mmCIF file of C-alpha atoms in Angstrom:
data_model
loop_
_atom_site.group_PDB
_atom_site.id
_atom_site.type_symbol
_atom_site.label_atom_id
_atom_site.label_comp_id
_atom_site.label_asym_id
_atom_site.label_seq_id
_atom_site.Cartn_x
_atom_site.Cartn_y
_atom_site.Cartn_z
ATOM 1 C CA MET A 1 -15.339 127.918 51.283
ATOM 2 C CA SER A 2 -15.507 124.178 51.528
ATOM 3 C CA LYS A 3 -15.576 121.475 48.947
ATOM 4 C CA GLY A 4 -16.041 118.008 50.192
ATOM 5 C CA ASN A 5 -13.719 117.554 53.217
ATOM 6 C CA ILE A 6 -11.238 120.194 52.036
ATOM 7 C CA ASN A 7 -11.236 123.550 53.809
ATOM 8 C CA TYR A 8 -9.822 125.789 51.107
ATOM 9 C CA LYS A 9 -10.105 128.869 53.224
ATOM 10 C CA TYR A 10 -7.818 127.285 55.852
ATOM 11 C CA LEU A 11 -5.377 126.207 53.216
ATOM 12 C CA ARG A 12 -5.236 129.689 51.834
ATOM 13 C CA ARG A 13 -4.555 131.107 55.290
ATOM 14 C CA ARG A 14 -1.834 128.454 55.958
ATOM 15 C CA THR A 15 -0.151 129.048 52.637
ATOM 16 C CA SER A 16 -0.313 132.775 53.199
ATOM 17 C CA TRP A 17 1.408 132.391 56.697
ATOM 18 C CA PHE A 18 4.332 130.360 55.307
ATOM 19 C CA ARG A 19 4.775 132.857 52.532
ATOM 20 C CA ARG A 20 4.667 135.748 54.922
ATOM 21 C CA ASN A 21 7.090 134.094 57.399
ATOM 22 C CA LEU A 22 9.346 132.230 54.998
ATOM 23 C CA PRO A 23 12.509 134.063 56.105
ATOM 24 C CA LEU A 24 11.809 133.256 59.716
ATOM 25 C CA VAL A 25 11.164 129.637 58.845
ATOM 26 C CA ILE A 26 14.485 129.494 56.997
ATOM 27 C CA ILE A 27 16.356 131.065 59.907
ATOM 28 C CA ILE A 28 14.760 128.650 62.361
ATOM 29 C CA ALA A 29 15.643 125.719 60.105
ATOM 30 C CA VAL A 30 19.233 126.904 59.747
ATOM 31 C CA VAL A 31 19.582 127.421 63.506
ATOM 32 C CA ALA A 32 18.183 123.981 64.138
ATOM 33 C CA VAL A 33 20.617 122.450 61.661
ATOM 34 C CA VAL A 34 23.495 124.324 63.271
ATOM 35 C CA ILE A 35 22.446 123.223 66.740
ATOM 36 C CA ILE A 36 22.117 119.622 65.683
ATOM 37 C CA ALA A 37 25.434 119.683 63.815
ATOM 38 C CA GLY A 38 27.139 121.360 66.780
ATOM 39 C CA SER A 39 25.788 118.741 69.107
ATOM 40 C CA ILE A 40 27.063 115.962 66.903
ATOM 41 C CA THR A 41 30.492 117.635 66.501
ATOM 42 C CA ALA A 42 30.727 118.266 70.225
ATOM 43 C CA GLY A 43 29.917 114.654 70.880
ATOM 44 C CA ILE A 44 32.560 113.499 68.453
ATOM 45 C CA MET A 45 35.134 115.890 69.901
ATOM 46 C CA LEU A 46 34.268 114.867 73.406
ATOM 47 C CA SER A 47 34.662 111.263 72.408
ATOM 48 C CA HIS A 48 38.064 111.929 70.826
ATOM 49 C CA SER A 49 39.065 114.069 73.749
ATOM 50 C CA GLY A 50 38.234 111.256 76.090
ATOM 51 C CA LYS A 51 40.301 108.866 74.051
ATOM 52 C CA ASN A 52 43.207 111.307 73.932
ATOM 53 C CA ASN A 53 42.968 111.895 77.634
ATOM 54 C CA ASN A 54 42.997 108.183 78.252
ATOM 55 C CA GLN A 55 46.015 107.791 75.979
ATOM 56 C CA GLY A 56 47.718 110.725 77.643
ATOM 57 C CA ASN A 57 47.034 109.288 81.048
ATOM 58 C CA GLN A 58 48.406 105.942 79.960
ATOM 59 C CA SER A 59 51.586 107.597 78.598
ATOM 60 C CA GLU A 60 52.041 109.681 81.703
ATOM 61 C CA GLN A 61 51.514 106.647 83.893
ATOM 62 C CA THR A 62 54.166 104.697 81.995
ATOM 63 C CA TYR A 63 56.663 107.584 82.315
ATOM 64 C CA VAL A 64 55.983 107.920 86.020
ATOM 65 C CA THR A 65 56.457 104.187 86.413
ATOM 66 C CA ASP A 66 59.817 104.397 84.671
ATOM 67 C CA ILE A 67 60.888 107.241 86.892
ATOM 68 C CA SER A 68 59.698 105.401 89.936
ATOM 69 C CA THR A 69 61.541 102.275 88.868
ATOM 70 C CA GLU A 70 64.675 104.323 88.275
ATOM 71 C CA GLU A 71 64.357 105.977 91.637
ATOM 72 C CA THR A 72 63.783 102.785 93.523
ATOM 73 C CA THR A 73 66.715 101.029 91.846
ATOM 74 C CA LYS A 74 69.957 101.845 93.624
ATOM 75 C CA ALA A 75 72.300 103.438 91.103
ATOM 76 C CA ARG A 76 75.707 101.723 90.792
ATOM 77 C CA GLU A 77 78.514 104.163 91.397
ATOM 78 C CA VAL A 78 81.226 103.779 88.765
ATOM 79 C CA VAL A 79 84.630 103.856 90.403
ATOM 80 C CA TRP A 80 87.473 104.035 87.897
ATOM 81 C CA ILE A 81 90.908 102.680 88.693
ATOM 82 C CA ASP A 82 93.561 104.593 86.806
ATOM 83 C CA ASN A 83 97.070 103.226 87.348
ATOM 84 C CA LYS A 84 99.745 105.045 85.394
ATOM 85 C CA GLU A 85 103.365 104.358 84.557
ATOM 86 C CA PRO A 86 105.656 105.405 87.413
ATOM 87 C CA GLU A 87 107.764 108.433 86.708
ATOM 88 C CA SER A 88 111.333 107.608 85.788
ATOM 89 C CA LYS A 89 114.205 108.965 87.867
ATOM 90 C CA GLU A 90 116.512 108.829 84.882
ATOM 91 C CA VAL A 91 118.082 112.183 84.063
ATOM 92 C CA ASP A 92 118.623 113.218 80.460
ATOM 93 C CA TYR A 93 122.098 114.628 80.995
ATOM 94 C CA VAL A 94 124.392 115.679 78.177
ATOM 95 C CA VAL A 95 127.971 116.506 79.050
ATOM 96 C CA PRO A 96 128.715 120.103 78.029
ATOM 97 C CA GLU A 97 131.262 120.471 75.253
ATOM 98 C CA GLY A 98 134.846 121.015 76.248
ATOM 99 C CA VAL A 99 134.427 119.684 79.797
ATOM 100 C CA TYR A 100 137.248 117.363 80.814
ATOM 101 C CA LEU A 101 135.779 116.369 84.190
ATOM 102 C CA PRO A 102 132.085 115.912 83.495
ATOM 103 C CA TYR A 103 131.190 114.270 86.813
ATOM 104 C CA PHE A 104 131.682 114.500 90.557
ATOM 105 C CA ILE A 105 131.109 111.525 92.859
ATOM 106 C CA LYS A 106 129.621 111.703 96.342
ATOM 107 C CA VAL A 107 129.716 108.555 98.464
ATOM 108 C CA ASN A 108 127.327 108.372 101.419
ATOM 109 C CA ARG A 109 129.243 105.977 103.643
ATOM 110 C CA ALA A 110 126.508 105.640 106.249
ATOM 111 C CA ALA A 111 123.865 104.810 103.646
ATOM 112 C CA ASN A 112 126.180 102.705 101.458
ATOM 113 C CA CYS A 113 125.163 104.640 98.402
ATOM 114 C CA ALA A 114 127.017 106.711 95.805
ATOM 115 C CA THR A 115 125.546 109.493 93.658
ATOM 116 C CA VAL A 116 127.189 110.824 90.513
ATOM 117 C CA TYR A 117 126.572 114.506 89.731
ATOM 118 C CA GLY A 118 126.850 116.218 86.383
ATOM 119 C CA ILE A 119 128.106 119.724 85.784
ATOM 120 C CA ASP A 120 125.615 122.532 85.186
ATOM 121 C CA GLU A 121 125.873 125.622 82.972
ATOM 122 C CA ASN A 122 127.651 127.468 85.774
ATOM 123 C CA GLY A 123 130.349 124.844 86.042
ATOM 124 C CA GLU A 124 128.996 123.447 89.306
ATOM 125 C CA TYR A 125 128.199 119.785 89.998
ATOM 126 C CA THR A 126 124.512 120.048 90.879
ATOM 127 C CA ILE A 127 122.749 117.637 88.515
ATOM 128 C CA PRO A 128 122.172 114.158 90.017
ATOM 129 C CA VAL A 129 122.698 111.696 87.171
ATOM 130 C CA LYS A 130 123.124 108.197 88.605
ATOM 131 C CA ALA A 131 122.970 106.408 91.935
ATOM 132 C CA PHE A 132 124.739 103.168 92.872
ATOM 133 C CA ALA A 133 124.476 100.800 95.809
ATOM 134 C CA THR A 134 127.850 100.329 97.498
ATOM 135 C CA SER A 135 129.558 98.431 100.274
ATOM 136 C CA CYS A 136 131.823 100.616 102.373
ATOM 137 C CA GLY A 137 134.090 99.644 105.238
ATOM 138 C CA LYS A 138 132.601 98.855 108.599
ATOM 139 C CA ALA A 139 133.977 99.720 112.029
ATOM 140 C CA GLY A 140 137.638 98.760 112.225
ATOM 141 C CA ASP A 141 137.991 98.943 108.454
ATOM 142 C CA GLU A 142 136.278 102.236 107.950
ATOM 143 C CA THR A 143 136.193 103.958 104.607
ATOM 144 C CA ILE A 144 137.804 107.379 104.772
ATOM 145 C CA VAL A 145 135.586 110.453 105.070
ATOM 146 C CA GLY A 146 136.437 113.810 103.531
ATOM 147 C CA GLU A 147 135.837 116.304 100.754
ATOM 148 C CA ASN A 148 137.328 116.706 97.316
ATOM 149 C CA TYR A 149 139.486 113.666 96.993
ATOM 150 C CA VAL A 150 140.859 113.344 93.463
ATOM 151 C CA THR A 151 140.926 110.007 91.633
ATOM 152 C CA SER A 152 144.127 108.822 90.047
ATOM 153 C CA ASP A 153 145.268 105.490 88.611
ATOM 154 C CA LYS A 154 143.012 102.734 87.216
ATOM 155 C CA TYR A 155 143.378 98.950 86.947
ATOM 156 C CA GLU A 156 141.119 96.549 85.086
ATOM 157 C CA TRP A 157 142.112 93.981 87.684
ATOM 158 C CA GLY A 158 143.432 95.208 91.030
ATOM 159 C CA TYR A 159 145.152 93.070 93.650
ATOM 160 C CA MET A 160 143.541 93.573 97.052
ATOM 161 C CA VAL A 161 145.179 93.528 100.503
ATOM 162 C CA ASP A 162 143.492 90.243 101.424
ATOM 163 C CA GLY A 163 144.761 88.405 98.335
ATOM 164 C CA THR A 164 141.560 88.786 96.313
ATOM 165 C CA TYR A 165 141.078 90.710 93.067
ATOM 166 C CA GLY A 166 138.828 93.633 92.275
ATOM 167 C CA ARG A 167 137.759 94.539 88.776
ATOM 168 C CA TYR A 168 137.835 98.086 87.423
ATOM 169 C CA ALA A 169 139.784 99.370 90.411
ATOM 170 C CA PHE A 170 139.937 103.162 90.496
ATOM 171 C CA ARG A 171 141.995 104.882 93.209
ATOM 172 C CA ILE A 172 140.270 107.481 95.397
ATOM 173 C CA SER A 173 143.134 108.201 97.756
ATOM 174 C CA GLY A 174 146.029 106.112 99.045
ATOM 175 C CA GLY A 175 144.870 102.531 99.551
ATOM 176 C CA TYR A 176 141.174 103.378 99.125
ATOM 177 C CA LEU A 177 139.635 102.531 95.764
ATOM 178 C CA PHE A 178 136.403 102.021 93.897
ATOM 179 C CA HIS A 179 136.282 98.414 92.694
ATOM 180 C CA SER A 180 133.958 95.463 92.125
ATOM 181 C CA VAL A 181 133.024 92.886 94.710
ATOM 182 C CA PRO A 182 136.181 90.746 95.109
ATOM 183 C CA TYR A 183 137.029 87.670 93.044
ATOM 184 C CA TYR A 184 139.050 84.769 94.320
ATOM 185 C CA SER A 185 141.172 84.941 91.189
ATOM 186 C CA MET A 186 141.391 86.940 87.980
ATOM 187 C CA ASN A 187 138.553 84.890 86.569
ATOM 188 C CA LYS A 188 135.174 86.484 85.778
ATOM 189 C CA GLY A 189 133.419 83.329 86.956
ATOM 190 C CA ASN A 190 135.140 83.224 90.350
ATOM 191 C CA LEU A 191 133.220 85.887 92.261
ATOM 192 C CA GLU A 192 132.841 85.882 96.050
ATOM 193 C CA ASP A 193 129.075 85.524 95.857
ATOM 194 C CA GLY A 194 128.630 85.788 99.620
ATOM 195 C CA GLN A 195 130.275 89.208 99.536
ATOM 196 C CA TYR A 196 128.238 90.167 96.490
ATOM 197 C CA ASN A 197 125.015 89.610 98.428
ATOM 198 C CA LYS A 198 126.176 92.191 100.992
ATOM 199 C CA LEU A 199 126.069 95.034 98.480
ATOM 200 C CA GLY A 200 124.180 97.912 100.017
ATOM 201 C CA ASP A 201 125.559 97.148 103.475
ATOM 202 C CA TYR A 202 128.909 97.437 105.217
ATOM 203 C CA ALA A 203 131.276 94.728 103.968
ATOM 204 C CA SER A 204 134.527 96.077 102.572
ATOM 205 C CA LEU A 205 137.939 96.478 104.149
ATOM 206 C CA GLY A 206 137.800 100.211 103.514
ATOM 207 C CA CYS A 207 137.347 100.490 99.754
ATOM 208 C CA VAL A 208 134.053 101.346 98.034
ATOM 209 C CA ARG A 209 132.661 98.207 96.382
ATOM 210 C CA MET A 210 130.068 98.086 93.616
ATOM 211 C CA CYS A 211 128.668 95.582 91.180
ATOM 212 C CA VAL A 212 130.633 95.227 87.931
ATOM 213 C CA ARG A 213 128.173 97.228 85.829
ATOM 214 C CA ASP A 214 128.270 100.246 88.152
ATOM 215 C CA VAL A 215 131.990 100.420 88.843
ATOM 216 C CA LYS A 216 132.689 99.904 85.130
ATOM 217 C CA TRP A 217 130.479 102.939 84.398
ATOM 218 C CA ILE A 218 132.645 105.057 86.697
ATOM 219 C CA TYR A 219 135.805 103.509 85.239
ATOM 220 C CA ASP A 220 134.674 104.348 81.680
ATOM 221 C CA ASN A 221 133.100 107.771 82.231
ATOM 222 C CA CYS A 222 135.097 109.447 84.984
ATOM 223 C CA PRO A 223 138.674 110.275 84.006
ATOM 224 C CA SER A 224 141.528 110.496 86.457
ATOM 225 C CA GLY A 225 141.211 113.739 88.407
ATOM 226 C CA THR A 226 137.489 113.291 89.095
ATOM 227 C CA GLY A 227 136.507 114.759 92.446
ATOM 228 C CA VAL A 228 135.111 112.517 95.199
ATOM 229 C CA THR A 229 133.528 113.436 98.523
ATOM 230 C CA ILE A 230 132.746 110.791 101.152
ATOM 231 C CA TYR A 231 130.313 111.716 103.929
ATOM 232 C CA ASP A 232 127.783 110.232 106.367
ATOM 233 C CA ASP A 233 124.019 110.747 106.248
ATOM 234 C CA ALA A 234 122.145 107.584 107.181
ATOM 235 C CA ALA A 235 118.754 109.295 106.960
ATOM 236 C CA ASN A 236 119.124 110.524 103.373
ATOM 237 C CA PRO A 237 120.938 108.320 100.835
ATOM 238 C CA GLY A 238 120.854 111.034 98.173
ATOM 239 C CA PRO A 239 118.556 112.811 95.711
ATOM 240 C CA LEU A 240 118.045 109.682 93.581
ATOM 241 C CA GLY A 241 117.642 107.317 96.510
ATOM 242 C CA LYS A 242 119.485 104.071 97.033
ATOM 243 C CA PRO A 243 119.011 101.372 94.374
ATOM 244 C CA ASP A 244 118.244 97.802 95.359
ATOM 245 C CA SER A 245 120.815 95.071 94.840
ATOM 246 C CA ILE A 246 120.069 91.666 93.374
ATOM 247 C CA LYS A 247 120.926 88.566 95.392
ATOM 248 C CA ILE A 248 122.659 85.511 93.933
ATOM 249 C CA PRO A 249 121.307 82.163 95.174
ATOM 250 C CA GLU A 250 124.250 80.459 96.842
ATOM 251 C CA ASP A 251 123.298 77.099 95.366
ATOM 252 C CA SER A 252 123.181 78.469 91.817
ATOM 253 C CA ALA A 253 125.514 76.956 89.229
ATOM 254 C CA TYR A 254 126.272 80.523 88.164
ATOM 255 C CA ALA A 255 127.002 81.923 91.628
ATOM 256 C CA GLY A 256 130.546 82.793 90.533
ATOM 257 C CA TRP A 257 129.307 85.351 88.004
ATOM 258 C CA ASP A 258 128.191 88.907 88.706
ATOM 259 C CA PRO A 259 124.695 89.140 87.101
ATOM 260 C CA THR A 260 125.493 92.680 85.915
ATOM 261 C CA ASP A 261 128.721 91.745 84.119
ATOM 262 C CA PRO A 262 128.275 92.742 80.434
ATOM 263 C CA ASP A 263 130.595 89.956 79.264
ATOM 264 C CA GLU A 264 128.927 87.977 76.459
ATOM 265 C CA ASN A 265 129.858 84.718 78.200
ATOM 266 C CA ASN A 266 127.979 85.609 81.370
ATOM 267 C CA PRO A 267 125.481 82.739 81.885
ATOM 268 C CA TRP A 268 123.035 85.139 83.544
ATOM 269 C CA ASN A 269 122.484 86.690 80.112
ATOM 270 C CA ALA A 270 120.080 83.824 79.374
ATOM 271 C CA TYR A 271 117.809 84.861 82.265
ATOM 272 C CA SER A 272 115.648 87.863 82.974
ATOM 273 C CA ALA A 273 112.831 89.152 85.133
ATOM 274 C CA LYS A 274 109.652 87.197 84.463
ATOM 275 C CA ILE A 275 105.934 87.543 85.268
ATOM 276 C CA ALA A 276 103.885 84.352 85.575
ATOM 277 C CA GLY A 277 100.203 83.605 86.131
ATOM 278 C CA ALA A 278 98.785 86.714 84.480
ATOM 279 C CA LYS A 279 95.682 85.824 82.445
ATOM 280 C CA ASP A 280 92.439 87.349 81.138
ATOM 281 C CA ILE A 281 89.867 88.159 83.826
ATOM 282 C CA GLN A 282 86.055 87.939 83.654
ATOM 283 C CA THR A 283 83.632 89.275 86.224
ATOM 284 C CA LYS A 284 80.150 90.806 86.587
ATOM 285 C CA ALA A 285 79.469 94.482 87.112
ATOM 286 C CA GLY A 286 79.584 95.335 90.786
ATOM 287 C CA GLU A 287 81.742 92.333 91.663
ATOM 288 C CA SER A 288 85.412 93.234 92.020
ATOM 289 C CA VAL A 289 88.191 90.670 91.795
ATOM 290 C CA ASP A 290 91.779 90.542 93.015
ATOM 291 C CA ILE A 291 93.719 91.174 89.824
ATOM 292 C CA MET A 292 96.911 89.981 91.503
ATOM 293 C CA ALA A 293 95.471 86.555 92.333
ATOM 294 C CA GLY A 294 97.822 83.920 90.958
ATOM 295 C CA VAL A 295 100.292 86.473 89.575
ATOM 296 C CA THR A 296 103.953 86.058 90.569
ATOM 297 C CA ALA A 297 107.279 87.442 89.423
ATOM 298 C CA THR A 298 110.927 86.460 89.678
ATOM 299 C CA ASP A 299 114.109 88.393 88.998
ATOM 300 C CA THR A 300 117.065 87.463 86.827
ATOM 301 C CA CYS A 301 118.481 85.258 89.570
ATOM 302 C CA GLY A 302 115.153 83.551 90.299
ATOM 303 C CA ASN A 303 114.292 85.461 93.475
ATOM 304 C CA ASP A 304 110.647 86.220 94.217
ATOM 305 C CA ILE A 305 109.863 89.867 93.402
ATOM 306 C CA THR A 306 106.074 89.596 93.202
ATOM 307 C CA ALA A 307 105.819 92.545 95.590
ATOM 308 C CA ASN A 308 107.438 94.718 92.913
ATOM 309 C CA VAL A 309 104.773 94.032 90.262
ATOM 310 C CA ILE A 310 102.797 97.112 89.273
ATOM 311 C CA THR A 311 99.607 97.313 87.220
ATOM 312 C CA VAL A 312 99.006 99.942 84.557
ATOM 313 C CA GLY A 313 95.642 100.733 82.957
ATOM 314 C CA ARG A 314 92.276 102.434 83.388
ATOM 315 C CA TYR A 315 89.437 100.097 84.286
ATOM 316 C CA THR A 316 86.382 99.659 86.507
ATOM 317 C CA PHE A 317 84.455 96.771 88.007
ATOM 318 C CA ASP A 318 81.217 98.795 87.981
ATOM 319 C CA GLN A 319 80.516 99.190 84.274
ATOM 320 C CA ALA A 320 80.298 96.611 81.512
ATOM 321 C CA GLY A 321 83.171 96.731 79.077
ATOM 322 C CA THR A 322 86.540 95.289 78.154
ATOM 323 C CA TYR A 323 89.643 96.884 79.604
ATOM 324 C CA ASP A 324 93.390 96.353 79.245
ATOM 325 C CA ILE A 325 95.504 95.765 82.348
ATOM 326 C CA LYS A 326 99.273 95.654 82.007
ATOM 327 C CA TYR A 327 101.472 93.976 84.595
ATOM 328 C CA GLU A 328 105.044 95.240 84.794
ATOM 329 C CA VAL A 329 108.091 94.337 86.842
ATOM 330 C CA THR A 330 111.702 95.499 86.812
ATOM 331 C CA ASP A 331 114.334 93.751 88.876
ATOM 332 C CA ALA A 332 117.268 95.263 90.743
ATOM 333 C CA ILE A 333 119.597 95.080 87.744
ATOM 334 C CA GLY A 334 117.118 96.640 85.324
ATOM 335 C CA SER A 335 115.686 93.561 83.622
ATOM 336 C CA HIS A 336 112.085 94.319 82.674
ATOM 337 C CA ASN A 337 109.049 92.207 81.810
ATOM 338 C CA GLU A 338 105.432 93.087 81.084
ATOM 339 C CA VAL A 339 102.240 91.175 80.282
ATOM 340 C CA THR A 340 98.884 92.656 79.146
ATOM 341 C CA VAL A 341 95.556 90.935 79.861
ATOM 342 C CA LYS A 342 91.892 91.698 79.168
ATOM 343 C CA LEU A 343 89.449 92.501 81.977
ATOM 344 C CA THR A 344 85.913 91.753 80.762
ATOM 345 C CA VAL A 345 83.049 93.097 82.891
ATOM 346 C CA THR A 346 79.521 91.926 82.013
ATOM 347 C CA GLU A 347 76.084 92.952 83.299
#
């Protein structure tokens, strides 16, 4: 049936088809929507994925570059210098109660050294307590050798066979004594300084000479009856070694005084060991410096003892930081000095 240009029969057939196939049309439409939406989502995800991959690649590239840079840069090895205080040879010895003869003295004539031993719990003299430098008699005036001599009388000033005087004289046997380096007269400022500078070597006329401090220690701490053995062993001075002896400059105004004399009027009391030239140090990492450059030391009598300076502290030249370095020196008569400086290491 047709009216004008309109084919109603066709329209009825078309309308009837859509009605009959409406579910299919809906399914097709839904599928199409899903496909289109999926395509859009996939595109978006792909785009984001690409961006993320690019970012990830950039991050990974930076990390690899860092590693590469680290690997191609030579690592600086950190070497630490750790100088510690030297161990003391001092012995913490307490005289047992009720002991009349707390010490025994052994003189090594060949080494010009004396070692004082303390008594142990078994009543034997096995504990090395102190060591002293001595001057024994040389050939022709040899100091006696033997075991178990027994000390006897004491004299604050003793008259010697050559007309000199020894302080704190303490008889070992017969005409052989412990005593100080000789004095020309009974005057504490009239010491034979030339003889004093021979301490630690042969010099006496047979007696055992010591500095005033050391022989006074024996005089004060070892009563009459103390045993003494004198022997020869040039290779081994004793368990505590042989102490150094200080030297008195012959041109010194105080050459007549023993530097170890505890007398309050001793002019050497105004002097001591001294470190000079120690100052703060600055350097760059990897560049070491001579920490002893410009550092010197003198003893109580003004002698150069720079070689005896030790450094104490833990530091490195390979890592930035600030470190303490302590310089220490002790002279032959026990005078001590120390100076601490800062080592600053920068990158």
